[in-house]
Coordinates of C-alpha atoms in Angstrom, one line a residue:
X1 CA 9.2 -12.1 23.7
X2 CA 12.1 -14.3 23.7
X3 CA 13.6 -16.8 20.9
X4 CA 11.2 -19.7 20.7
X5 CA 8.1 -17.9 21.3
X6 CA 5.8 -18.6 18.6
X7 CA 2.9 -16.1 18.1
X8 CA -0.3 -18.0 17.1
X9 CA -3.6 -17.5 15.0
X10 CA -7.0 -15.8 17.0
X11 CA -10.2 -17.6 15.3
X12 CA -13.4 -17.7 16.7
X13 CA -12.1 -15.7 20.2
X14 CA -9.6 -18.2 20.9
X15 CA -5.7 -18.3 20.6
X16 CA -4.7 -21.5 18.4
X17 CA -0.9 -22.5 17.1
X18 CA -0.9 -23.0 13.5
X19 CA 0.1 -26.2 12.1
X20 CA 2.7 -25.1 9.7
X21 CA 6.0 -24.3 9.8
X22 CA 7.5 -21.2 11.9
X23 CA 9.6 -18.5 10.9
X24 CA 11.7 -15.9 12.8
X25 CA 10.9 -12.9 13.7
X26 CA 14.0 -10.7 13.5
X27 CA 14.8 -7.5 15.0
X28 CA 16.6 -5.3 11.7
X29 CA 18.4 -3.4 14.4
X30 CA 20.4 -5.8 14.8
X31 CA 19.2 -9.1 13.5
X32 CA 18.8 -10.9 16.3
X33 CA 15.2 -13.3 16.8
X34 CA 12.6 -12.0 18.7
X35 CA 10.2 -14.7 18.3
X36 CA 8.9 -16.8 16.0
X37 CA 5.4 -17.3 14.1
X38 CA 3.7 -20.5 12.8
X39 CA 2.5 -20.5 9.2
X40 CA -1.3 -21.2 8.7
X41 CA -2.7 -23.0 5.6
X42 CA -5.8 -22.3 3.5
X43 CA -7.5 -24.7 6.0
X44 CA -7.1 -22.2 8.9
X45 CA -8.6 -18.9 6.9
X46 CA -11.4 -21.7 6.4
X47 CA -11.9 -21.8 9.8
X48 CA -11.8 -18.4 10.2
X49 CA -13.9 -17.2 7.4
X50 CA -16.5 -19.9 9.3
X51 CA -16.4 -18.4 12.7
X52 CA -16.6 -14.4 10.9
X53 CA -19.8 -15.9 8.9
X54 CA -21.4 -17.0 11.8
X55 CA -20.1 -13.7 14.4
X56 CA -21.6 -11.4 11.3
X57 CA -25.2 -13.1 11.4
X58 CA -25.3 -11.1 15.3
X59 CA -22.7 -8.4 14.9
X60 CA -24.8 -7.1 12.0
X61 CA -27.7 -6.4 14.4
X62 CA -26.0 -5.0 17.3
X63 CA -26.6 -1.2 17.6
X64 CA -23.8 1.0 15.6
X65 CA -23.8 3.3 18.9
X66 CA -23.0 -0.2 20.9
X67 CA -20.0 -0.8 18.6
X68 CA -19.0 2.4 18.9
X69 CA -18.8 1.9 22.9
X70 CA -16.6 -0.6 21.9
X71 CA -14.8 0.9 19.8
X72 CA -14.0 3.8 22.5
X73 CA -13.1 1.5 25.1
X74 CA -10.5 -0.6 23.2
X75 CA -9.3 3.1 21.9
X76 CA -8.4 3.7 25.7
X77 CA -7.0 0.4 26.3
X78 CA -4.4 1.1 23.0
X79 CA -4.2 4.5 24.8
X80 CA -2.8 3.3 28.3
X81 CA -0.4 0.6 26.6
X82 CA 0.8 3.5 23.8
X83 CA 4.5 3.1 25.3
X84 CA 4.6 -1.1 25.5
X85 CA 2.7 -1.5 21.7
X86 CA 5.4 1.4 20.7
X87 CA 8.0 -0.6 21.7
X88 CA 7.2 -3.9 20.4
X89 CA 7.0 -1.7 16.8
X90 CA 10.3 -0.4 17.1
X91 CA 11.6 -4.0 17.9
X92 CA 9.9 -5.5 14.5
X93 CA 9.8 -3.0 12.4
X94 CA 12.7 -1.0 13.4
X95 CA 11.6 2.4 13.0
X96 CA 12.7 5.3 15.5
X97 CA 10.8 4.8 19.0
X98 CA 9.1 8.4 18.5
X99 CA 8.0 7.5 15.1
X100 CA 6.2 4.6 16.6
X101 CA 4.8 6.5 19.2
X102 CA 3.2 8.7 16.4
X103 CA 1.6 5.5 14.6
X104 CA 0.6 3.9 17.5
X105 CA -1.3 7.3 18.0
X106 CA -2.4 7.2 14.8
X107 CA -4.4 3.8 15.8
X108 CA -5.4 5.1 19.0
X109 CA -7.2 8.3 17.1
X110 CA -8.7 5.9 14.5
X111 CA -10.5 4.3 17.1
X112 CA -11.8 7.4 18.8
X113 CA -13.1 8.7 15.2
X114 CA -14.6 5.4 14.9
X115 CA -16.0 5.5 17.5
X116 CA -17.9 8.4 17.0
X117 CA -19.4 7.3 14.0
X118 CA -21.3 4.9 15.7
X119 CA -23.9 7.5 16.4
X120 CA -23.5 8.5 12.6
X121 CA -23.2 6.4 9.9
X122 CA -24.7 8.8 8.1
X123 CA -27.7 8.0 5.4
X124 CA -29.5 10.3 3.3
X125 CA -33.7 11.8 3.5
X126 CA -34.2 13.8 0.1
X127 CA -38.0 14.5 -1.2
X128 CA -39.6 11.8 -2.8
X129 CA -41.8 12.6 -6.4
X130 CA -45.2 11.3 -5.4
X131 CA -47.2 12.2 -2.3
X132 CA -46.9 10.3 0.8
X133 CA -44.1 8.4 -0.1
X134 CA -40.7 8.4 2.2
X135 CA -37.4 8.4 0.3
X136 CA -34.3 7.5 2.0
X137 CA -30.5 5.8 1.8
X138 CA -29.0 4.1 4.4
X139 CA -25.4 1.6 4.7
X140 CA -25.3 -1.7 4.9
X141 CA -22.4 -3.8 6.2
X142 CA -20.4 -5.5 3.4
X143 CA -20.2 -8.8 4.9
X144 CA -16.6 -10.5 5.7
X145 CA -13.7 -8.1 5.1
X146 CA -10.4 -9.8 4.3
X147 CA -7.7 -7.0 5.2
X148 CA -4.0 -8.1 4.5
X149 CA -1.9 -5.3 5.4
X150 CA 1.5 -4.4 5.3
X151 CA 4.9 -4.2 7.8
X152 CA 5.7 -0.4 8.3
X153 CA 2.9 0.3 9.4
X154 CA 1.5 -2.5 11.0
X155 CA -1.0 -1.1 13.4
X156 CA -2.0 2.4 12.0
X157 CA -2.9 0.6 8.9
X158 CA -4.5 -2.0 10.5
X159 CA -6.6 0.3 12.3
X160 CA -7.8 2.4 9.2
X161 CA -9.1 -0.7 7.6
X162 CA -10.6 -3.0 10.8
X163 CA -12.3 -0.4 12.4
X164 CA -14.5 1.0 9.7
X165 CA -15.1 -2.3 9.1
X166 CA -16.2 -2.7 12.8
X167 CA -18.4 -0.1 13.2
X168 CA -20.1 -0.9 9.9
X169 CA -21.2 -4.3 10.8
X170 CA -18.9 -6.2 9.1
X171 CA -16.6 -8.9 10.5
X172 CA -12.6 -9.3 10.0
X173 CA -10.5 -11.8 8.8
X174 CA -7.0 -10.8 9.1
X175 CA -3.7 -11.6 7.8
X176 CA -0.6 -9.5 8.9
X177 CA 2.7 -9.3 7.6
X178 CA 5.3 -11.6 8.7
X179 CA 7.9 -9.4 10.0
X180 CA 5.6 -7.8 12.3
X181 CA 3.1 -10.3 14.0
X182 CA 3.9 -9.6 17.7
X183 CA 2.3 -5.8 17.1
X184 CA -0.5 -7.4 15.5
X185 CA -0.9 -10.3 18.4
X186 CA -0.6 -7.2 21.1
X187 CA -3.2 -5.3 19.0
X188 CA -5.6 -8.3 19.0
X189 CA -5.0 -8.9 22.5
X190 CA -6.6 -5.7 23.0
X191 CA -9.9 -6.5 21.6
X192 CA -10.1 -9.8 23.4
X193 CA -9.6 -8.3 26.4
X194 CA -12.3 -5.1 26.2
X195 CA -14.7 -8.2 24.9
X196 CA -15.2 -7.9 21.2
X197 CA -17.5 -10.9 20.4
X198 CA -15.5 -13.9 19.3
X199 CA -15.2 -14.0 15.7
X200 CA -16.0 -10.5 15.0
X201 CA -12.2 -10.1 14.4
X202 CA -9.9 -13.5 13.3
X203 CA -6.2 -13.1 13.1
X204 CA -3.9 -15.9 10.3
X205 CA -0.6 -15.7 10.5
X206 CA 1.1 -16.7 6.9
X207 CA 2.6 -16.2 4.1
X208 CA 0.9 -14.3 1.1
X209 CA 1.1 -16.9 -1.5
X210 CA -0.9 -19.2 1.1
X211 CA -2.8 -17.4 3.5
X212 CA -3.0 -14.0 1.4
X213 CA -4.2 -16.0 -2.1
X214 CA -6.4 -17.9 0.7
X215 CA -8.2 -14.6 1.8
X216 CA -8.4 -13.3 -1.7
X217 CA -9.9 -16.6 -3.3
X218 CA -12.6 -17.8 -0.5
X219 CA -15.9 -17.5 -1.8
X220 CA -17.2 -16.4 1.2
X221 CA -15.6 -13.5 2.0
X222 CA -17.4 -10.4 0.6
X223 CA -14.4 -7.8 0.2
X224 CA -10.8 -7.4 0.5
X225 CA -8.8 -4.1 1.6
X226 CA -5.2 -4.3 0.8
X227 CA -2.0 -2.2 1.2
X228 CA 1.5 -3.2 -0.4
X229 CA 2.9 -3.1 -4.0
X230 CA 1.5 -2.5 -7.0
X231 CA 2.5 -6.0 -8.4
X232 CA 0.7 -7.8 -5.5
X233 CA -2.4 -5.2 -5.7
X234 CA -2.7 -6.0 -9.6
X235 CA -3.2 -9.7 -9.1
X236 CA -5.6 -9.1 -5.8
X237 CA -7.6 -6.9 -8.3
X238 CA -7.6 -9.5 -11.1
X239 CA -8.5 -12.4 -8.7
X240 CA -11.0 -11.1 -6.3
X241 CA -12.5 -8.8 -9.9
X242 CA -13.4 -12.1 -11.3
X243 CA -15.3 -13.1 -7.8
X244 CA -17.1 -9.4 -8.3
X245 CA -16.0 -9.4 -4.7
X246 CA -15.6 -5.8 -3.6
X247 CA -11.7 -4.5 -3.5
X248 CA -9.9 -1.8 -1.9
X249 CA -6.4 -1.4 -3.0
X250 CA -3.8 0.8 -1.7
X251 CA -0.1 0.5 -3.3
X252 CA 2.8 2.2 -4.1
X253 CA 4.0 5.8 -4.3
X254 CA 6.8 8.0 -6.1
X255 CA 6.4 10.8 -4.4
X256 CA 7.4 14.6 -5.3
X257 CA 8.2 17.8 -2.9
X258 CA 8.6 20.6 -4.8
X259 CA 10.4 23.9 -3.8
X260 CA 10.0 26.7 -5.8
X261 CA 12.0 30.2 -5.8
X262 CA 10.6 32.0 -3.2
X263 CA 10.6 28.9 -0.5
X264 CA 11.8 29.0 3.2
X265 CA 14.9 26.9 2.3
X266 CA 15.0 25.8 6.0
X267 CA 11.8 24.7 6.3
X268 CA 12.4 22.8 2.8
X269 CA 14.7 21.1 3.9
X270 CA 13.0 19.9 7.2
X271 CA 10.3 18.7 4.7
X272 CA 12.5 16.7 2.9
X273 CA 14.6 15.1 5.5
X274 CA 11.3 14.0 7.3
X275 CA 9.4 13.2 4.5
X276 CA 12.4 11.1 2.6
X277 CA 14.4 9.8 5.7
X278 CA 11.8 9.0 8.4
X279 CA 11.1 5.1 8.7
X280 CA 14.3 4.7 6.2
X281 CA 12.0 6.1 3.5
X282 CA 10.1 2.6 3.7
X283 CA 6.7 4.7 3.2
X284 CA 4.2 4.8 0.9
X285 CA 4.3 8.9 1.1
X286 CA 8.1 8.8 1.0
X287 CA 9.3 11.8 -0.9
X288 CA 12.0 10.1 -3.2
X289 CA 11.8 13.4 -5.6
X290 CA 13.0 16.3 -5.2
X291 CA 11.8 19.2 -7.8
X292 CA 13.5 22.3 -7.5
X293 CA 13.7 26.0 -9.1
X294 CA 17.2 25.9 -10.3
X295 CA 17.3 29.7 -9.0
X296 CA 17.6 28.1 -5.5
X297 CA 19.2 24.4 -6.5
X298 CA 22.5 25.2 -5.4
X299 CA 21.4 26.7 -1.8
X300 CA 19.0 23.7 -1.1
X301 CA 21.7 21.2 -2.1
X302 CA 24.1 23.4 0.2
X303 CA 21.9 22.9 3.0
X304 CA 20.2 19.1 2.8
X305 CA 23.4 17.7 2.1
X306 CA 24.9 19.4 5.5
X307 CA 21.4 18.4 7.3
X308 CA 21.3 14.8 6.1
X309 CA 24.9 14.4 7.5
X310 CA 24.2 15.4 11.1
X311 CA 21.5 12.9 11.2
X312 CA 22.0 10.2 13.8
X313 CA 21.4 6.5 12.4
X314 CA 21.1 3.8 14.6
X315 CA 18.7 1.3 16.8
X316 CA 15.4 2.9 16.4
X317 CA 15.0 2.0 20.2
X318 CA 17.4 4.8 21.1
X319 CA 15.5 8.3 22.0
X320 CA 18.6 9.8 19.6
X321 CA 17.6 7.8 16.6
X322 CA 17.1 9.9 14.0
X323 CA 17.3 7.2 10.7
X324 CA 16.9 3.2 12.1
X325 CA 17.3 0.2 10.0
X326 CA 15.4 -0.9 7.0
X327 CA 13.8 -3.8 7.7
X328 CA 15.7 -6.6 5.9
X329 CA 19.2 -7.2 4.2
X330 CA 17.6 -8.0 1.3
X331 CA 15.6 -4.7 1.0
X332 CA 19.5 -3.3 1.6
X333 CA 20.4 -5.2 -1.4
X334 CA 17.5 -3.5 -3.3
X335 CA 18.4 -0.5 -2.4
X336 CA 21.7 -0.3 -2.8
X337 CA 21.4 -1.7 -6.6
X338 CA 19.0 1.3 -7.4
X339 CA 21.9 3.5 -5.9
X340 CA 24.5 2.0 -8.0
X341 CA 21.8 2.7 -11.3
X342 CA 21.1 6.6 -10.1
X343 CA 25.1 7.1 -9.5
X344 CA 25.0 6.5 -13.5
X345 CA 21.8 8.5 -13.8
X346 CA 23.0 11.8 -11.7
X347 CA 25.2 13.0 -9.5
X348 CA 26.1 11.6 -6.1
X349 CA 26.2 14.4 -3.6
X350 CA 26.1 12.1 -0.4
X351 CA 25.1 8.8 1.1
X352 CA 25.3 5.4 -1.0
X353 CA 26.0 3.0 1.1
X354 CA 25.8 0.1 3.3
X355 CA 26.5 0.9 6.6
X356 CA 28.7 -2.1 8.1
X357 CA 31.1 -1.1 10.5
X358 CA 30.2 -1.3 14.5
X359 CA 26.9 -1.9 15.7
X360 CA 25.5 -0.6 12.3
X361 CA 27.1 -3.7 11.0
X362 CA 25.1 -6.0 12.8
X363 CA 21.6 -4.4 11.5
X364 CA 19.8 -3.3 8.0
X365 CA 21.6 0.6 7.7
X366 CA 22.0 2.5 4.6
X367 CA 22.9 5.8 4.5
X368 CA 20.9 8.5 3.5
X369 CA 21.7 9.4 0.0
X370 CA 21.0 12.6 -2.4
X371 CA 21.5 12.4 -5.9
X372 CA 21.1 15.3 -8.1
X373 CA 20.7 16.3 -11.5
X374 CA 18.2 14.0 -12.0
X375 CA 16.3 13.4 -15.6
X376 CA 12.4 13.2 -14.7
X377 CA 12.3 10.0 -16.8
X378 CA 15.5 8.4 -15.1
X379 CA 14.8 5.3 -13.1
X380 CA 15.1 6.3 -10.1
X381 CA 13.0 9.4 -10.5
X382 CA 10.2 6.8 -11.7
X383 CA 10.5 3.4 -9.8
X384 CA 9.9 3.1 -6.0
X385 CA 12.9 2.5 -4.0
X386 CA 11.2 2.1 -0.7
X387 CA 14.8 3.3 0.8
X388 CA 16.4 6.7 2.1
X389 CA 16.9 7.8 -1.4
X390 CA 16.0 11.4 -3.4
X391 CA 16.5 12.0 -6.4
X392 CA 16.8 16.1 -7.4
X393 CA 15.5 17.1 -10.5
X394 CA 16.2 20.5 -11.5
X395 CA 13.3 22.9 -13.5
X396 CA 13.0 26.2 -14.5
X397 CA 9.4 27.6 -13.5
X398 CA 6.8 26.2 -11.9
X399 CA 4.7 24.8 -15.1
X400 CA 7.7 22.8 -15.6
X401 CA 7.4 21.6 -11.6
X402 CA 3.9 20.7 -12.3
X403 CA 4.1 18.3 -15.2
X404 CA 7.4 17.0 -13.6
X405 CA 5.0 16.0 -10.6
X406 CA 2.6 14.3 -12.6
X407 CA 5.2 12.2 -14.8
X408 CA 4.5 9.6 -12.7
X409 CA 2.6 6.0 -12.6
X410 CA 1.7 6.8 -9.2
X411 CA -0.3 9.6 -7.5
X412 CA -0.7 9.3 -3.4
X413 CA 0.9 12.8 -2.2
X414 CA 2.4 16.1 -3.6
X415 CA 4.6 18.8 -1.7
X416 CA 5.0 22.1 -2.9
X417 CA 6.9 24.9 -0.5
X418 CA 6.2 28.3 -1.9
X419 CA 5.3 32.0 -0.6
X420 CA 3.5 32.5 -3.7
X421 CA -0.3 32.3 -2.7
X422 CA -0.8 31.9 -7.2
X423 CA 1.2 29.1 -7.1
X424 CA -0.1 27.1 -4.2
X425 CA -3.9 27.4 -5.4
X426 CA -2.5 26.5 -8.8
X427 CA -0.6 23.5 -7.2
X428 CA -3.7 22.4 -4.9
X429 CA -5.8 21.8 -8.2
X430 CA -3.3 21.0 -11.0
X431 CA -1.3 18.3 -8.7
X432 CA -2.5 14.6 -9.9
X433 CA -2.2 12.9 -6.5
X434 CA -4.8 11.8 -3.7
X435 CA -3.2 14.0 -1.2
X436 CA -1.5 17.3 -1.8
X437 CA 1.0 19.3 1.3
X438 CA 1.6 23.2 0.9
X439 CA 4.6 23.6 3.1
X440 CA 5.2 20.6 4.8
X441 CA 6.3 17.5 3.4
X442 CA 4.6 14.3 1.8
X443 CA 3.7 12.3 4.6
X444 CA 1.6 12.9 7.9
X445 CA -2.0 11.8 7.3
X446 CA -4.6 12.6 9.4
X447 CA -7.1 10.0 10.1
X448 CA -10.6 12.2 9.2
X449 CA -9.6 12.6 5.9
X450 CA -9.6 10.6 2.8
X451 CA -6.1 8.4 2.6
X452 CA -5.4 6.6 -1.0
X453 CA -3.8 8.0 -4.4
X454 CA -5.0 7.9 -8.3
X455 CA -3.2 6.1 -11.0
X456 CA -1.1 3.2 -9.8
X457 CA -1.1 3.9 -6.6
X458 CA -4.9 2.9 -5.7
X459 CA -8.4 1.7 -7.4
X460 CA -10.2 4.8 -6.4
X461 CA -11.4 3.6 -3.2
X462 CA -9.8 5.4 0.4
X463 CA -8.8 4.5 3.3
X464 CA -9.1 6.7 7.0
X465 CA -12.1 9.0 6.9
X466 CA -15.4 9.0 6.5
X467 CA -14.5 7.8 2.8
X468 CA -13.4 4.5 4.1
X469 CA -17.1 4.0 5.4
X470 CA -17.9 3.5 1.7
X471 CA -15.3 1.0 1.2
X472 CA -16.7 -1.2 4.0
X473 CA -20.7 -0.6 3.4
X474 CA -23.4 -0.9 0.4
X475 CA -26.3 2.1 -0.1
X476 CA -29.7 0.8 0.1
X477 CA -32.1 2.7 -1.0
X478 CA -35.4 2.4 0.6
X479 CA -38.5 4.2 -0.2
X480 CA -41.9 3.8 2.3
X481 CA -45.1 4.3 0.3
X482 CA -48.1 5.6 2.8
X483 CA -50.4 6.5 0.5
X484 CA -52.8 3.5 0.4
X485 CA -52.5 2.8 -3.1
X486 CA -50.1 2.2 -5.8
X487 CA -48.1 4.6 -7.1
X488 CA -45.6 4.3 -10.0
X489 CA -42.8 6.3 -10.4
X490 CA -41.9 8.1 -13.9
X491 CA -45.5 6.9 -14.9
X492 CA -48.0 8.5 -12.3
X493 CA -46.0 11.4 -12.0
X494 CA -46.5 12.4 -15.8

C-alpha cells in the first residue's frame, strides 16, 4: 500500500472507514509510511458487537463439520498467498522475511488443525448410576469473543485465538494492533473472500485505551482472549473479572536456556542466538537468560560472542537478514536504558548500542548484546526487555540452574541443553514454566499443543491446541432419563 492509504474497519461483512482520526503505519526498517489506519470509537465495537450477536444466533447452529470446511478452505487460500501475507509482515512488523514465512505458516497450520476439529469437538459418554439413564458432556460456544492481540505476531496469534473460536461456534470481534493493521486487513480479506458469513468475524481498528477498554467493557460480549504485557493483562483481568465475563490472558515472559556441563556447546549456542536474537528478541519466548555451568562459561562466552558478531542486521526484507529492526524508536530507547542499567549490573562482552550509521540509521537497530556475570536478582535478569538482550548468569551444578530458572515472576518456556538423560527428566518436571525445550531453544511452538505460561505470564488458560477449545467453549452436562419414571440421584441409588 502506498502513503495515504487508510485501512478500514470490517463489521457485519462489509469494509467501512472509521470516523476518527488516522495514524501512520511505518515501516521500522527504515521509517518510512506505509499506510495509514483510521481510529474507531466505542460506537464502532457497538456496531460490531451488534452484527457478531445477531451472526452468532445462526453460526451457533451451523454444523461444526461445515465450519470446519470453512475453515480448510480459507487455510488454502492463506496457503497460496503465504509469500504476499509474508511480505506485508516483514514491511509492518519488520521481522526477517523467513521468519515471517514461518508465522505465516504457523496461521496456515492453525487453520488446518482447526479444521479438523470440526468432526471432533470432542464430549465425553461415561456410565450413569441409575438404570436407563444416558450420561454425557458436550461444548457449548461461549458467545462473542473479543480477541485483542498483539504486533509481533500479528497473524499466528490471531489465528490461535479466532479460529478455535470459529469452529466452536462463537463469533469474533477483533481489534489488532496499530502497527500491524495491513496483515490483519490481508488476513480478513481472506475470510470474506472463501465466504465466512458476515459478522461471524468483525475487525476495529483503534487504539487500546478506546477500542481495547471498548471490547473489554461491552456487556455483551461473553469473553475476552488477550496477548501483550502483563500491566495491560492485569487491568483486562480486573475489568472483564468484575463482568464475570470469561478471560484468557497471555503476557509476558523472562525466559531461561540453560546449558549445563556436558552440553553441545555448538548447538547451545545456535539455541541462544535464535531463541534471543530472532524477531530482535521482541517475543514472548525470548530467551533473555542465559544459565550456565561455570565449568563451560568461558567456552560458551568464547563462542556466542564470535557467533553474535557474524550476524547480519538489516531490512528484514533482505533474504540475508539475520537480526531486522525492532519495531519503534521508542522501544530502541527502552532498550537501550535497560543496557545502560545491566552495563552496571554485569559485564558487557558485546553489543549495546544503537545502530545509526548508513541505512541502519534510518530504521529501529540495536545490536545484539551479551552481558555476563549476571546476579539472578539483577534487573535485567528479572524484567522483560523485549530487545536483543541476554543476560549470563553463572552457577555451579544444576540444582542451582533449576531454582535460578524459577526465580522468576514469569513462567512461559524453559531450555535446558544437556547429555545427561537424569538431568533432562529432572528438568522436564522441576522447570515452573508452561512450556519446557530439551536441546533446542525457548521459542518454536507448535500449534497442537497447549501455548500459555504460569505465574505472571498467564491466568491458567492456553492458547493453540486442543486446550484452547476450552478457552472458547462451556461443558454441558446432559443426562437422558429413559426409564419411564423418576429417578433421583444420590437418593434412589442408596
Amino acid at each position: 500500500m502506498k502513503a495515504g492509504y487508510a485501512y478500514q474497519n470490517y463489521i457485519n461483512g462489509e469494509w467501512k472507514s472509521a470516523q476518527g482520526e488516522s495514524e501512520k503505519v511505518i515501516n521500522p526498517a527504515n521509517e518510512k509510511v506505509l499506510a495509514e489506519v483510521n481510529l474507531s470509537s466505542p460506537s464502532e465495537v457497538d456496531e460490531a458487537v451488534n452484527a457478531a450477536k445477531r451472526a452468532q444466533l445462526f453460526w451457533k447452529t451451523v454444523p461444526a463439520p461445515e465450519k470446519g470446511e470453512m475453515l480448510f478452505e480459507i487455510s488454502q487460500k492463506l496457503r497460496e498467498q503465504k509469500e504476499e501475507l509474508s511480505q506485508i509482515l516483514t514491511a509492518e512488523n519488520g521481522k526477517p522475511i523467513q521468519e515471517a514465512r514461518g508465522e505465516v505458516q504457523e496461521a496456515i497450520d492453525m487453520g488446518f488443525y482447526m479444521a479438523g476439529e470440526g468432526r471432533r469437538l470432542f464430549g465425553q459418554t461415561v456410565p450413569a448410576e441409575l438404570p436407563n439413564k444416558h450420561a454425557m458432556s458436550i461444548r457449548s460456544p461461549v458467545g462473542i469473543a473479543g480477541l485483542i492481540t498483539p504486533w509481533n505476531f500479528p497473524i499466528a496469534i490471531a489465528s490461535w485465538k479466532m479460529f478455535p473460536a470459529i469452529i466452536s461456534g462463537n463469533t469474533v470481534v477483533w481489534k489488532p494492533a496499530l502497527e500491524t493493521p495491513g496483515m490483519a486487513n490481508a488476513f480478513v480479506r481472506i475470510l470474506d473472500e472463501c465466504g465466512l458469513p458476515a459478522g461471524v468475524v468483525n475487525l476495529v481498528h483503534g487504539a487500546g485505551e478506546t477500542v481495547g477498554n471498548a471490547i473489554v467493557e461491552h456487556e455483551q460480549i461473553d469473553i475476552v482472549s488477550f496477548t501483550g504485557s502483563t500491566k495491560t493483562g492485569r487491568l483486562i483481568a480486573s475489568k472483564a473479572g468484575s463482568m464475570l465475563k470469561k478471560v484468557s490472558l497471555e503476557m509476558g515472559g523472562k525466559n531461561a536456556i540453560t546449558v549445563m556441563d556436558s552440553a553441545d556447546i555448538d548447538l547451545a549456542v545456535d539455541g541462544i542466538l535464535w531463541s534471543s536474537f530472532g524477531t530482535s528478541g521482541q517475543r514472548c519466548t525470548a530467551a533473555s537468560r542465559v544459565i550456565v555451568h561455570q565449568d563451560i562459561k568461558t567456552e560458551l562466552e568464547k563462542v556466542l560472542v564470535k557467533r553474535s558478531k557474524e550476524l547480519t542486521i538489516g531490512d528484514g526484507a533482505k533474504e540475508e537478514t539475520d537480526v531486522g529492526p525492532v519495531i519503534s524508536r521508542q522501544a530502541l530507547e527502552n532498550i537501550h536504558e535497560y543496557v545502560k542499567i545491566g552495563r552496571k549490573e554485569g559485564e558487557l562482552l558485546c553489543g549495546g548500542r544503537i545502530l545509526s550509521e548508513g541505512q541502519q540509521g534510518k530504521g529501529n537497530y540495536y545490536e545484539p548484546t551479551i552481558i555476563t556475570n549476571v546476579q539472578p536478582s539483577a534487573k535485567i535478569a528479572q524484567e522483560e526487555i523485549f530487545g536483543p538482550v541476554i543476560a549470563i548468569i553463572p552457577v555451579e551444578n544444576f540444582d542451582e540452574a533449576m531454582r535460578v530458572n524459577n526465580d522468576s515472576a514469569y513462567g512461559l518456556s524453559s531450555s535446558i541443553f544437556t547429555k545427561d538423560a537424569n538431568e533432562v527428566f529432572r528438568a522436564m518436571h522441576e522447570m515452573d514454566t508452561g512450556i519446557v525445550y530439551v536441546n533446542a531453544g525457548t521459542t518454536g511452538a507448535e500449534i497442537h499443543l497447549p501455548f500459555g505460561g504460569t505465574k505472571k505470564t498467564g491466568n491458567g488458560h492456553r492458547d493453540s491446541g486442543t486446550a484452547s477449545l476450552d478457552v472458547f467453549t462451556e461443558w454441558k452436562s446432559v443426562y437422558v432419563d429413559y426409564s419411564g419414571k423418576l429417578q433421583r440421584a444420590q437418593i434412589d441409588n442408596n
